[in-house]
Structures are given as structure tokens and as C-alpha cells.
């Protein structure tokens, strides 16, 4: 009977341990890869139409109870340039699908800005709710404008209180300093939180 030396047995144990470690590492890699492909759930944030506030330059202004937010139009400064920002909320009729509501919104844009060109329409999320993002171009006098609007219909608590919610921005696309604004706008919308 042939016996193996202690060095051979140690070598076999070491090789077996290395093979097991390689197998575990491969299984962990495959599991991590599978997890990275799984979509991260986005929290669905409800609207609370009776709770409104603004934060400007670090100062918080709370709107008294009983006052509902309908519309905000403001001018922001980004990279030394002016951009417009607006947010609107309206009651959405029962049974009105988002796609049809967006069609109406685009029709209103075309009525308001003759020659408006719809550049992109993409599905996405706004505060965890199904949304449609629109990019469009139009002119004001001799100046071009690029608009981006993100639209959603959000149920605020019960199915009887569906709300149309839109957030928009307009920029002068010819100003190089505004090249990063739409990226910052999208990031701002992605960071919406609820109180």
C-alpha cells in the first residue's frame, strides 16, 4: 500500500481549499451580477395637496392649511444664466389615461407656440409614479427655446382625488453655460422626497 507524504496531503488540502474558494467567489460574482440587473424599487410618493411649503435660500415658508398649491412659475439662475421653472397641479378626471392627458398638453403647447416641434417623448417616473417626459423646441421672437416637461397623474390618497402634476423648465439652448441644466433638472426631479 502506497502512502502519501504529509506534504502531498497538505498540498491536496490547499488545492481543495483554493478550488472551493474559487467556486464560492464565482457563485458570489454570479449572484451579485444577477442582483445588479434587478430593478431597484422606487418609492411611490403620495401627494398631500393640503401641505405646501417653499424653501428659498435656506428659508422655509410654510403655506397655511387650507391653501392648495396650483401653480408655481419662477426664474432660477444656473451658471449665471436665467432658466424658468414651473410646477402645476390640477384635478385629473376619472378614467383619463396619462397618454391622453399628455396629448392634450402637447396640443395646448402647439396652440401657445406656433411652430413648436416635439423632439422627444419618453416614459419614466416622477416621485415613483408613471410619467411621460417631453422635450420640445419653439421660438419666441427670434430666440429659440428648449422646453422639458415631466407629466404624471398621481392618486393622492383615494381614487377620487387623481391629480395631474407637471414640472417644466425652459432654457435658451444656444447658451453653452446651460449645457448641463437639463441633467441637473432631471437629477432634481429624481431627488423628490415626501415630508
mmCIF file with all atom_site columns, C-alpha atoms in Angstrom:
data_model
loop_
_atom_site.group_PDB
_atom_site.id
_atom_site.type_symbol
_atom_site.label_atom_id
_atom_site.label_alt_id
_atom_site.label_comp_id
_atom_site.label_asym_id
_atom_site.label_entity_id
_atom_site.label_seq_id
_atom_site.pdbx_PDB_ins_code
_atom_site.Cartn_x
_atom_site.Cartn_y
_atom_site.Cartn_z
_atom_site.occupancy
_atom_site.B_iso_or_equiv
_atom_site.pdbx_formal_charge
_atom_site.auth_seq_id
_atom_site.auth_comp_id
_atom_site.auth_asym_id
_atom_site.auth_atom_id
_atom_site.pdbx_PDB_model_num
ATOM 1   C CA . UNK A 1 1   ? 0.000   0.000  0.000   1.00 0.00 ? 1   UNK A CA 1
ATOM 2   C CA . UNK A 1 2   ? 1.348   3.385  -1.009  1.00 0.00 ? 2   UNK A CA 1
ATOM 3   C CA . UNK A 1 3   ? 1.117   6.215  1.464   1.00 0.00 ? 3   UNK A CA 1
ATOM 4   C CA . UNK A 1 4   ? 1.349   9.840  0.613   1.00 0.00 ? 4   UNK A CA 1
ATOM 5   C CA . UNK A 1 5   ? 3.648   12.174 2.405   1.00 0.00 ? 5   UNK A CA 1
ATOM 6   C CA . UNK A 1 6   ? 2.463   14.872 4.724   1.00 0.00 ? 6   UNK A CA 1
ATOM 7   C CA . UNK A 1 7   ? 3.497   17.463 2.118   1.00 0.00 ? 7   UNK A CA 1
ATOM 8   C CA . UNK A 1 8   ? 1.307   15.813 -0.520  1.00 0.00 ? 8   UNK A CA 1
ATOM 9   C CA . UNK A 1 9   ? -1.656  15.750 1.851   1.00 0.00 ? 9   UNK A CA 1
ATOM 10  C CA . UNK A 1 10  ? -1.129  19.434 2.786   1.00 0.00 ? 10  UNK A CA 1
ATOM 11  C CA . UNK A 1 11  ? -0.866  20.295 -0.893  1.00 0.00 ? 11  UNK A CA 1
ATOM 12  C CA . UNK A 1 12  ? -4.110  18.414 -1.653  1.00 0.00 ? 12  UNK A CA 1
ATOM 13  C CA . UNK A 1 13  ? -5.916  20.225 1.188   1.00 0.00 ? 13  UNK A CA 1
ATOM 14  C CA . UNK A 1 14  ? -4.589  23.567 -0.004  1.00 0.00 ? 14  UNK A CA 1
ATOM 15  C CA . UNK A 1 15  ? -5.670  22.833 -3.602  1.00 0.00 ? 15  UNK A CA 1
ATOM 16  C CA . UNK A 1 16  ? -9.121  21.721 -2.419  1.00 0.00 ? 16  UNK A CA 1
ATOM 17  C CA . UNK A 1 17  ? -9.486  24.877 -0.291  1.00 0.00 ? 17  UNK A CA 1
ATOM 18  C CA . UNK A 1 18  ? -8.419  27.052 -3.252  1.00 0.00 ? 18  UNK A CA 1
ATOM 19  C CA . UNK A 1 19  ? -10.882 25.288 -5.572  1.00 0.00 ? 19  UNK A CA 1
ATOM 20  C CA . UNK A 1 20  ? -13.676 25.780 -3.021  1.00 0.00 ? 20  UNK A CA 1
ATOM 21  C CA . UNK A 1 21  ? -12.751 29.482 -2.620  1.00 0.00 ? 21  UNK A CA 1
ATOM 22  C CA . UNK A 1 22  ? -12.775 29.944 -6.426  1.00 0.00 ? 22  UNK A CA 1
ATOM 23  C CA . UNK A 1 23  ? -16.178 28.238 -6.665  1.00 0.00 ? 23  UNK A CA 1
ATOM 24  C CA . UNK A 1 24  ? -17.612 30.426 -3.861  1.00 0.00 ? 24  UNK A CA 1
ATOM 25  C CA . UNK A 1 25  ? -16.164 33.572 -5.440  1.00 0.00 ? 25  UNK A CA 1
ATOM 26  C CA . UNK A 1 26  ? -17.727 32.656 -8.803  1.00 0.00 ? 26  UNK A CA 1
ATOM 27  C CA . UNK A 1 27  ? -21.105 31.972 -7.149  1.00 0.00 ? 27  UNK A CA 1
ATOM 28  C CA . UNK A 1 28  ? -20.923 35.329 -5.347  1.00 0.00 ? 28  UNK A CA 1
ATOM 29  C CA . UNK A 1 29  ? -19.989 37.090 -8.606  1.00 0.00 ? 29  UNK A CA 1
ATOM 30  C CA . UNK A 1 30  ? -22.924 35.494 -10.444 1.00 0.00 ? 30  UNK A CA 1
ATOM 31  C CA . UNK A 1 31  ? -25.300 36.384 -7.578  1.00 0.00 ? 31  UNK A CA 1
ATOM 32  C CA . UNK A 1 32  ? -24.026 39.992 -7.477  1.00 0.00 ? 32  UNK A CA 1
ATOM 33  C CA . UNK A 1 33  ? -24.400 40.286 -11.250 1.00 0.00 ? 33  UNK A CA 1
ATOM 34  C CA . UNK A 1 34  ? -27.962 38.983 -11.058 1.00 0.00 ? 34  UNK A CA 1
ATOM 35  C CA . UNK A 1 35  ? -28.778 41.450 -8.246  1.00 0.00 ? 35  UNK A CA 1
ATOM 36  C CA . UNK A 1 36  ? -27.347 44.376 -10.226 1.00 0.00 ? 36  UNK A CA 1
ATOM 37  C CA . UNK A 1 37  ? -29.705 43.569 -13.108 1.00 0.00 ? 37  UNK A CA 1
ATOM 38  C CA . UNK A 1 38  ? -32.756 43.604 -10.838 1.00 0.00 ? 38  UNK A CA 1
ATOM 39  C CA . UNK A 1 39  ? -34.525 46.979 -10.837 1.00 0.00 ? 39  UNK A CA 1
ATOM 40  C CA . UNK A 1 40  ? -34.266 48.894 -7.592  1.00 0.00 ? 40  UNK A CA 1
ATOM 41  C CA . UNK A 1 41  ? -37.795 49.606 -6.364  1.00 0.00 ? 41  UNK A CA 1
ATOM 42  C CA . UNK A 1 42  ? -38.611 53.309 -6.472  1.00 0.00 ? 42  UNK A CA 1
ATOM 43  C CA . UNK A 1 43  ? -40.750 54.574 -3.593  1.00 0.00 ? 43  UNK A CA 1
ATOM 44  C CA . UNK A 1 44  ? -44.153 55.824 -4.718  1.00 0.00 ? 44  UNK A CA 1
ATOM 45  C CA . UNK A 1 45  ? -44.682 59.180 -3.040  1.00 0.00 ? 45  UNK A CA 1
ATOM 46  C CA . UNK A 1 46  ? -48.256 60.383 -2.446  1.00 0.00 ? 46  UNK A CA 1
ATOM 47  C CA . UNK A 1 47  ? -49.378 63.956 -2.948  1.00 0.00 ? 47  UNK A CA 1
ATOM 48  C CA . UNK A 1 48  ? -50.631 65.748 0.132   1.00 0.00 ? 48  UNK A CA 1
ATOM 49  C CA . UNK A 1 49  ? -52.467 68.657 -1.513  1.00 0.00 ? 49  UNK A CA 1
ATOM 50  C CA . UNK A 1 50  ? -53.062 70.385 1.819   1.00 0.00 ? 50  UNK A CA 1
ATOM 51  C CA . UNK A 1 51  ? -49.421 70.549 2.826   1.00 0.00 ? 51  UNK A CA 1
ATOM 52  C CA . UNK A 1 52  ? -47.275 73.043 0.917   1.00 0.00 ? 52  UNK A CA 1
ATOM 53  C CA . UNK A 1 53  ? -44.046 74.864 1.617   1.00 0.00 ? 53  UNK A CA 1
ATOM 54  C CA . UNK A 1 54  ? -41.226 76.605 -0.200  1.00 0.00 ? 54  UNK A CA 1
ATOM 55  C CA . UNK A 1 55  ? -37.556 76.652 0.651   1.00 0.00 ? 55  UNK A CA 1
ATOM 56  C CA . UNK A 1 56  ? -35.711 79.636 -0.751  1.00 0.00 ? 56  UNK A CA 1
ATOM 57  C CA . UNK A 1 57  ? -32.081 80.391 0.072   1.00 0.00 ? 57  UNK A CA 1
ATOM 58  C CA . UNK A 1 58  ? -32.348 78.160 3.138   1.00 0.00 ? 58  UNK A CA 1
ATOM 59  C CA . UNK A 1 59  ? -35.505 79.837 4.444   1.00 0.00 ? 59  UNK A CA 1
ATOM 60  C CA . UNK A 1 60  ? -38.635 77.689 4.844   1.00 0.00 ? 60  UNK A CA 1
ATOM 61  C CA . UNK A 1 61  ? -42.037 79.225 4.213   1.00 0.00 ? 61  UNK A CA 1
ATOM 62  C CA . UNK A 1 62  ? -44.998 77.047 5.077   1.00 0.00 ? 62  UNK A CA 1
ATOM 63  C CA . UNK A 1 63  ? -48.293 77.784 3.356   1.00 0.00 ? 63  UNK A CA 1
ATOM 64  C CA . UNK A 1 64  ? -51.170 77.885 5.864   1.00 0.00 ? 64  UNK A CA 1
ATOM 65  C CA . UNK A 1 65  ? -53.538 74.906 5.939   1.00 0.00 ? 65  UNK A CA 1
ATOM 66  C CA . UNK A 1 66  ? -56.499 75.301 3.643   1.00 0.00 ? 66  UNK A CA 1
ATOM 67  C CA . UNK A 1 67  ? -54.467 76.806 0.816   1.00 0.00 ? 67  UNK A CA 1
ATOM 68  C CA . UNK A 1 68  ? -53.762 74.415 -2.034  1.00 0.00 ? 68  UNK A CA 1
ATOM 69  C CA . UNK A 1 69  ? -50.841 74.670 -4.401  1.00 0.00 ? 69  UNK A CA 1
ATOM 70  C CA . UNK A 1 70  ? -51.963 75.111 -8.021  1.00 0.00 ? 70  UNK A CA 1
ATOM 71  C CA . UNK A 1 71  ? -49.099 76.670 -9.909  1.00 0.00 ? 71  UNK A CA 1
ATOM 72  C CA . UNK A 1 72  ? -45.554 77.925 -9.443  1.00 0.00 ? 72  UNK A CA 1
ATOM 73  C CA . UNK A 1 73  ? -43.668 79.890 -12.094 1.00 0.00 ? 73  UNK A CA 1
ATOM 74  C CA . UNK A 1 74  ? -40.222 81.104 -11.153 1.00 0.00 ? 74  UNK A CA 1
ATOM 75  C CA . UNK A 1 75  ? -36.922 82.144 -12.635 1.00 0.00 ? 75  UNK A CA 1
ATOM 76  C CA . UNK A 1 76  ? -33.819 80.325 -11.465 1.00 0.00 ? 76  UNK A CA 1
ATOM 77  C CA . UNK A 1 77  ? -30.201 81.168 -12.054 1.00 0.00 ? 77  UNK A CA 1
ATOM 78  C CA . UNK A 1 78  ? -27.898 78.421 -13.283 1.00 0.00 ? 78  UNK A CA 1
ATOM 79  C CA . UNK A 1 79  ? -24.275 79.057 -14.322 1.00 0.00 ? 79  UNK A CA 1
ATOM 80  C CA . UNK A 1 80  ? -25.041 82.782 -14.466 1.00 0.00 ? 80  UNK A CA 1
ATOM 81  C CA . UNK A 1 81  ? -27.974 82.285 -16.877 1.00 0.00 ? 81  UNK A CA 1
ATOM 82  C CA . UNK A 1 82  ? -31.695 82.529 -16.297 1.00 0.00 ? 82  UNK A CA 1
ATOM 83  C CA . UNK A 1 83  ? -33.882 79.442 -16.675 1.00 0.00 ? 83  UNK A CA 1
ATOM 84  C CA . UNK A 1 84  ? -37.580 79.182 -15.987 1.00 0.00 ? 84  UNK A CA 1
ATOM 85  C CA . UNK A 1 85  ? -39.057 76.546 -13.716 1.00 0.00 ? 85  UNK A CA 1
ATOM 86  C CA . UNK A 1 86  ? -42.723 75.776 -13.250 1.00 0.00 ? 86  UNK A CA 1
ATOM 87  C CA . UNK A 1 87  ? -44.846 73.207 -11.459 1.00 0.00 ? 87  UNK A CA 1
ATOM 88  C CA . UNK A 1 88  ? -48.593 72.758 -11.821 1.00 0.00 ? 88  UNK A CA 1
ATOM 89  C CA . UNK A 1 89  ? -51.261 70.627 -10.165 1.00 0.00 ? 89  UNK A CA 1
ATOM 90  C CA . UNK A 1 90  ? -54.827 70.130 -11.315 1.00 0.00 ? 90  UNK A CA 1
ATOM 91  C CA . UNK A 1 91  ? -57.591 67.608 -10.675 1.00 0.00 ? 91  UNK A CA 1
ATOM 92  C CA . UNK A 1 92  ? -57.439 64.810 -13.260 1.00 0.00 ? 92  UNK A CA 1
ATOM 93  C CA . UNK A 1 93  ? -60.809 63.431 -14.378 1.00 0.00 ? 93  UNK A CA 1
ATOM 94  C CA . UNK A 1 94  ? -61.577 59.801 -13.566 1.00 0.00 ? 94  UNK A CA 1
ATOM 95  C CA . UNK A 1 95  ? -60.633 57.434 -16.357 1.00 0.00 ? 95  UNK A CA 1
ATOM 96  C CA . UNK A 1 96  ? -58.310 59.913 -18.080 1.00 0.00 ? 96  UNK A CA 1
ATOM 97  C CA . UNK A 1 97  ? -55.183 57.957 -19.008 1.00 0.00 ? 97  UNK A CA 1
ATOM 98  C CA . UNK A 1 98  ? -51.801 59.656 -18.796 1.00 0.00 ? 98  UNK A CA 1
ATOM 99  C CA . UNK A 1 99  ? -51.103 59.275 -22.528 1.00 0.00 ? 99  UNK A CA 1
ATOM 100 C CA . UNK A 1 100 ? -54.326 61.094 -23.479 1.00 0.00 ? 100 UNK A CA 1
ATOM 101 C CA . UNK A 1 101 ? -53.671 63.831 -20.913 1.00 0.00 ? 101 UNK A CA 1
ATOM 102 C CA . UNK A 1 102 ? -50.198 64.339 -22.403 1.00 0.00 ? 102 UNK A CA 1
ATOM 103 C CA . UNK A 1 103 ? -51.713 64.543 -25.903 1.00 0.00 ? 103 UNK A CA 1
ATOM 104 C CA . UNK A 1 104 ? -53.894 67.393 -24.625 1.00 0.00 ? 104 UNK A CA 1
ATOM 105 C CA . UNK A 1 105 ? -50.863 69.062 -23.065 1.00 0.00 ? 105 UNK A CA 1
ATOM 106 C CA . UNK A 1 106 ? -48.939 68.860 -26.365 1.00 0.00 ? 106 UNK A CA 1
ATOM 107 C CA . UNK A 1 107 ? -51.953 70.300 -28.243 1.00 0.00 ? 107 UNK A CA 1
ATOM 108 C CA . UNK A 1 108 ? -52.030 73.236 -25.816 1.00 0.00 ? 108 UNK A CA 1
ATOM 109 C CA . UNK A 1 109 ? -48.292 73.772 -26.344 1.00 0.00 ? 109 UNK A CA 1
ATOM 110 C CA . UNK A 1 110 ? -48.799 73.816 -30.122 1.00 0.00 ? 110 UNK A CA 1
ATOM 111 C CA . UNK A 1 111 ? -51.653 76.343 -29.741 1.00 0.00 ? 111 UNK A CA 1
ATOM 112 C CA . UNK A 1 112 ? -49.494 78.521 -27.494 1.00 0.00 ? 112 UNK A CA 1
ATOM 113 C CA . UNK A 1 113 ? -46.272 78.249 -29.533 1.00 0.00 ? 113 UNK A CA 1
ATOM 114 C CA . UNK A 1 114 ? -46.993 78.069 -33.250 1.00 0.00 ? 114 UNK A CA 1
ATOM 115 C CA . UNK A 1 115 ? -44.273 76.011 -34.935 1.00 0.00 ? 115 UNK A CA 1
ATOM 116 C CA . UNK A 1 116 ? -43.442 74.064 -31.769 1.00 0.00 ? 116 UNK A CA 1
ATOM 117 C CA . UNK A 1 117 ? -41.502 70.880 -32.563 1.00 0.00 ? 117 UNK A CA 1
ATOM 118 C CA . UNK A 1 118 ? -41.765 67.856 -30.292 1.00 0.00 ? 118 UNK A CA 1
ATOM 119 C CA . UNK A 1 119 ? -38.209 66.479 -30.072 1.00 0.00 ? 119 UNK A CA 1
ATOM 120 C CA . UNK A 1 120 ? -38.630 63.565 -27.653 1.00 0.00 ? 120 UNK A CA 1
ATOM 121 C CA . UNK A 1 121 ? -41.314 61.768 -25.694 1.00 0.00 ? 121 UNK A CA 1
ATOM 122 C CA . UNK A 1 122 ? -40.135 59.198 -23.156 1.00 0.00 ? 122 UNK A CA 1
ATOM 123 C CA . UNK A 1 123 ? -41.723 57.164 -20.391 1.00 0.00 ? 123 UNK A CA 1
ATOM 124 C CA . UNK A 1 124 ? -40.262 57.465 -16.924 1.00 0.00 ? 124 UNK A CA 1
ATOM 125 C CA . UNK A 1 125 ? -41.102 58.102 -13.278 1.00 0.00 ? 125 UNK A CA 1
ATOM 126 C CA . UNK A 1 126 ? -41.941 61.186 -11.260 1.00 0.00 ? 126 UNK A CA 1
ATOM 127 C CA . UNK A 1 127 ? -41.948 60.653 -7.497  1.00 0.00 ? 127 UNK A CA 1
ATOM 128 C CA . UNK A 1 128 ? -42.320 56.930 -8.191  1.00 0.00 ? 128 UNK A CA 1
ATOM 129 C CA . UNK A 1 129 ? -45.391 57.393 -10.422 1.00 0.00 ? 129 UNK A CA 1
ATOM 130 C CA . UNK A 1 130 ? -45.645 56.593 -14.119 1.00 0.00 ? 130 UNK A CA 1
ATOM 131 C CA . UNK A 1 131 ? -44.675 59.723 -16.050 1.00 0.00 ? 131 UNK A CA 1
ATOM 132 C CA . UNK A 1 132 ? -44.023 60.976 -19.554 1.00 0.00 ? 132 UNK A CA 1
ATOM 133 C CA . UNK A 1 133 ? -41.176 63.382 -20.282 1.00 0.00 ? 133 UNK A CA 1
ATOM 134 C CA . UNK A 1 134 ? -41.399 65.727 -23.253 1.00 0.00 ? 134 UNK A CA 1
ATOM 135 C CA . UNK A 1 135 ? -38.654 67.754 -24.924 1.00 0.00 ? 135 UNK A CA 1
ATOM 136 C CA . UNK A 1 136 ? -39.737 70.418 -27.398 1.00 0.00 ? 136 UNK A CA 1
ATOM 137 C CA . UNK A 1 137 ? -38.394 73.424 -29.294 1.00 0.00 ? 137 UNK A CA 1
ATOM 138 C CA . UNK A 1 138 ? -40.070 76.695 -30.262 1.00 0.00 ? 138 UNK A CA 1
ATOM 139 C CA . UNK A 1 139 ? -39.141 80.300 -30.901 1.00 0.00 ? 139 UNK A CA 1
ATOM 140 C CA . UNK A 1 140 ? -40.065 83.479 -29.054 1.00 0.00 ? 140 UNK A CA 1
ATOM 141 C CA . UNK A 1 141 ? -39.487 86.323 -31.483 1.00 0.00 ? 141 UNK A CA 1
ATOM 142 C CA . UNK A 1 142 ? -36.070 85.477 -32.901 1.00 0.00 ? 142 UNK A CA 1
ATOM 143 C CA . UNK A 1 143 ? -34.881 83.432 -29.899 1.00 0.00 ? 143 UNK A CA 1
ATOM 144 C CA . UNK A 1 144 ? -35.062 79.659 -29.687 1.00 0.00 ? 144 UNK A CA 1
ATOM 145 C CA . UNK A 1 145 ? -36.308 77.920 -26.524 1.00 0.00 ? 145 UNK A CA 1
ATOM 146 C CA . UNK A 1 146 ? -35.911 74.319 -25.387 1.00 0.00 ? 146 UNK A CA 1
ATOM 147 C CA . UNK A 1 147 ? -38.575 73.054 -23.010 1.00 0.00 ? 147 UNK A CA 1
ATOM 148 C CA . UNK A 1 148 ? -38.687 69.906 -20.931 1.00 0.00 ? 148 UNK A CA 1
ATOM 149 C CA . UNK A 1 149 ? -41.865 68.886 -19.133 1.00 0.00 ? 149 UNK A CA 1
ATOM 150 C CA . UNK A 1 150 ? -42.424 65.804 -16.992 1.00 0.00 ? 150 UNK A CA 1
ATOM 151 C CA . UNK A 1 151 ? -46.108 64.896 -16.560 1.00 0.00 ? 151 UNK A CA 1
ATOM 152 C CA . UNK A 1 152 ? -47.795 62.406 -14.227 1.00 0.00 ? 152 UNK A CA 1
ATOM 153 C CA . UNK A 1 153 ? -51.237 61.569 -12.905 1.00 0.00 ? 153 UNK A CA 1
ATOM 154 C CA . UNK A 1 154 ? -50.988 60.862 -9.199  1.00 0.00 ? 154 UNK A CA 1
ATOM 155 C CA . UNK A 1 155 ? -53.618 59.471 -6.863  1.00 0.00 ? 155 UNK A CA 1
ATOM 156 C CA . UNK A 1 156 ? -53.475 61.405 -3.626  1.00 0.00 ? 156 UNK A CA 1
ATOM 157 C CA . UNK A 1 157 ? -54.826 59.031 -1.042  1.00 0.00 ? 157 UNK A CA 1
ATOM 158 C CA . UNK A 1 158 ? -58.051 57.809 -2.604  1.00 0.00 ? 158 UNK A CA 1
ATOM 159 C CA . UNK A 1 159 ? -59.008 57.120 -6.194  1.00 0.00 ? 159 UNK A CA 1
ATOM 160 C CA . UNK A 1 160 ? -61.418 60.073 -6.174  1.00 0.00 ? 160 UNK A CA 1
ATOM 161 C CA . UNK A 1 161 ? -58.620 62.604 -5.960  1.00 0.00 ? 161 UNK A CA 1
ATOM 162 C CA . UNK A 1 162 ? -56.450 61.952 -9.004  1.00 0.00 ? 162 UNK A CA 1
ATOM 163 C CA . UNK A 1 163 ? -54.115 64.850 -9.689  1.00 0.00 ? 163 UNK A CA 1
ATOM 164 C CA . UNK A 1 164 ? -52.362 65.981 -12.874 1.00 0.00 ? 164 UNK A CA 1
ATOM 165 C CA . UNK A 1 165 ? -48.864 67.035 -11.862 1.00 0.00 ? 165 UNK A CA 1
ATOM 166 C CA . UNK A 1 166 ? -46.347 68.577 -14.237 1.00 0.00 ? 166 UNK A CA 1
ATOM 167 C CA . UNK A 1 167 ? -42.895 70.041 -13.756 1.00 0.00 ? 167 UNK A CA 1
ATOM 168 C CA . UNK A 1 168 ? -41.302 72.085 -16.557 1.00 0.00 ? 168 UNK A CA 1
ATOM 169 C CA . UNK A 1 169 ? -38.254 74.095 -17.456 1.00 0.00 ? 169 UNK A CA 1
ATOM 170 C CA . UNK A 1 170 ? -37.399 76.377 -20.370 1.00 0.00 ? 170 UNK A CA 1
ATOM 171 C CA . UNK A 1 171 ? -33.907 77.362 -21.471 1.00 0.00 ? 171 UNK A CA 1
ATOM 172 C CA . UNK A 1 172 ? -32.124 79.152 -24.277 1.00 0.00 ? 172 UNK A CA 1
ATOM 173 C CA . UNK A 1 173 ? -30.423 76.192 -25.998 1.00 0.00 ? 173 UNK A CA 1
ATOM 174 C CA . UNK A 1 174 ? -27.853 78.494 -27.624 1.00 0.00 ? 174 UNK A CA 1
ATOM 175 C CA . UNK A 1 175 ? -26.200 79.357 -24.286 1.00 0.00 ? 175 UNK A CA 1
ATOM 176 C CA . UNK A 1 176 ? -23.281 76.976 -23.723 1.00 0.00 ? 176 UNK A CA 1
ATOM 177 C CA . UNK A 1 177 ? -23.337 77.575 -19.959 1.00 0.00 ? 177 UNK A CA 1
ATOM 178 C CA . UNK A 1 178 ? -26.767 75.911 -19.840 1.00 0.00 ? 178 UNK A CA 1
ATOM 179 C CA . UNK A 1 179 ? -25.479 72.662 -21.392 1.00 0.00 ? 179 UNK A CA 1
ATOM 180 C CA . UNK A 1 180 ? -25.699 70.865 -18.012 1.00 0.00 ? 180 UNK A CA 1
ATOM 181 C CA . UNK A 1 181 ? -29.040 72.323 -16.859 1.00 0.00 ? 181 UNK A CA 1
ATOM 182 C CA . UNK A 1 182 ? -31.282 69.563 -18.213 1.00 0.00 ? 182 UNK A CA 1
ATOM 183 C CA . UNK A 1 183 ? -29.097 66.959 -16.463 1.00 0.00 ? 183 UNK A CA 1
ATOM 184 C CA . UNK A 1 184 ? -29.381 68.957 -13.210 1.00 0.00 ? 184 UNK A CA 1
ATOM 185 C CA . UNK A 1 185 ? -33.165 69.329 -13.743 1.00 0.00 ? 185 UNK A CA 1
ATOM 186 C CA . UNK A 1 186 ? -33.568 65.558 -14.168 1.00 0.00 ? 186 UNK A CA 1
ATOM 187 C CA . UNK A 1 187 ? -31.441 64.931 -11.060 1.00 0.00 ? 187 UNK A CA 1
ATOM 188 C CA . UNK A 1 188 ? -33.582 67.412 -9.106  1.00 0.00 ? 188 UNK A CA 1
ATOM 189 C CA . UNK A 1 189 ? -36.735 65.521 -10.108 1.00 0.00 ? 189 UNK A CA 1
ATOM 190 C CA . UNK A 1 190 ? -35.118 62.173 -9.254  1.00 0.00 ? 190 UNK A CA 1
ATOM 191 C CA . UNK A 1 191 ? -34.426 63.515 -5.727  1.00 0.00 ? 191 UNK A CA 1
ATOM 192 C CA . UNK A 1 192 ? -38.035 64.476 -4.925  1.00 0.00 ? 192 UNK A CA 1
ATOM 193 C CA . UNK A 1 193 ? -38.892 63.419 -1.384  1.00 0.00 ? 193 UNK A CA 1
ATOM 194 C CA . UNK A 1 194 ? -42.066 63.440 0.690   1.00 0.00 ? 194 UNK A CA 1
ATOM 195 C CA . UNK A 1 195 ? -42.432 65.039 4.089   1.00 0.00 ? 195 UNK A CA 1
#
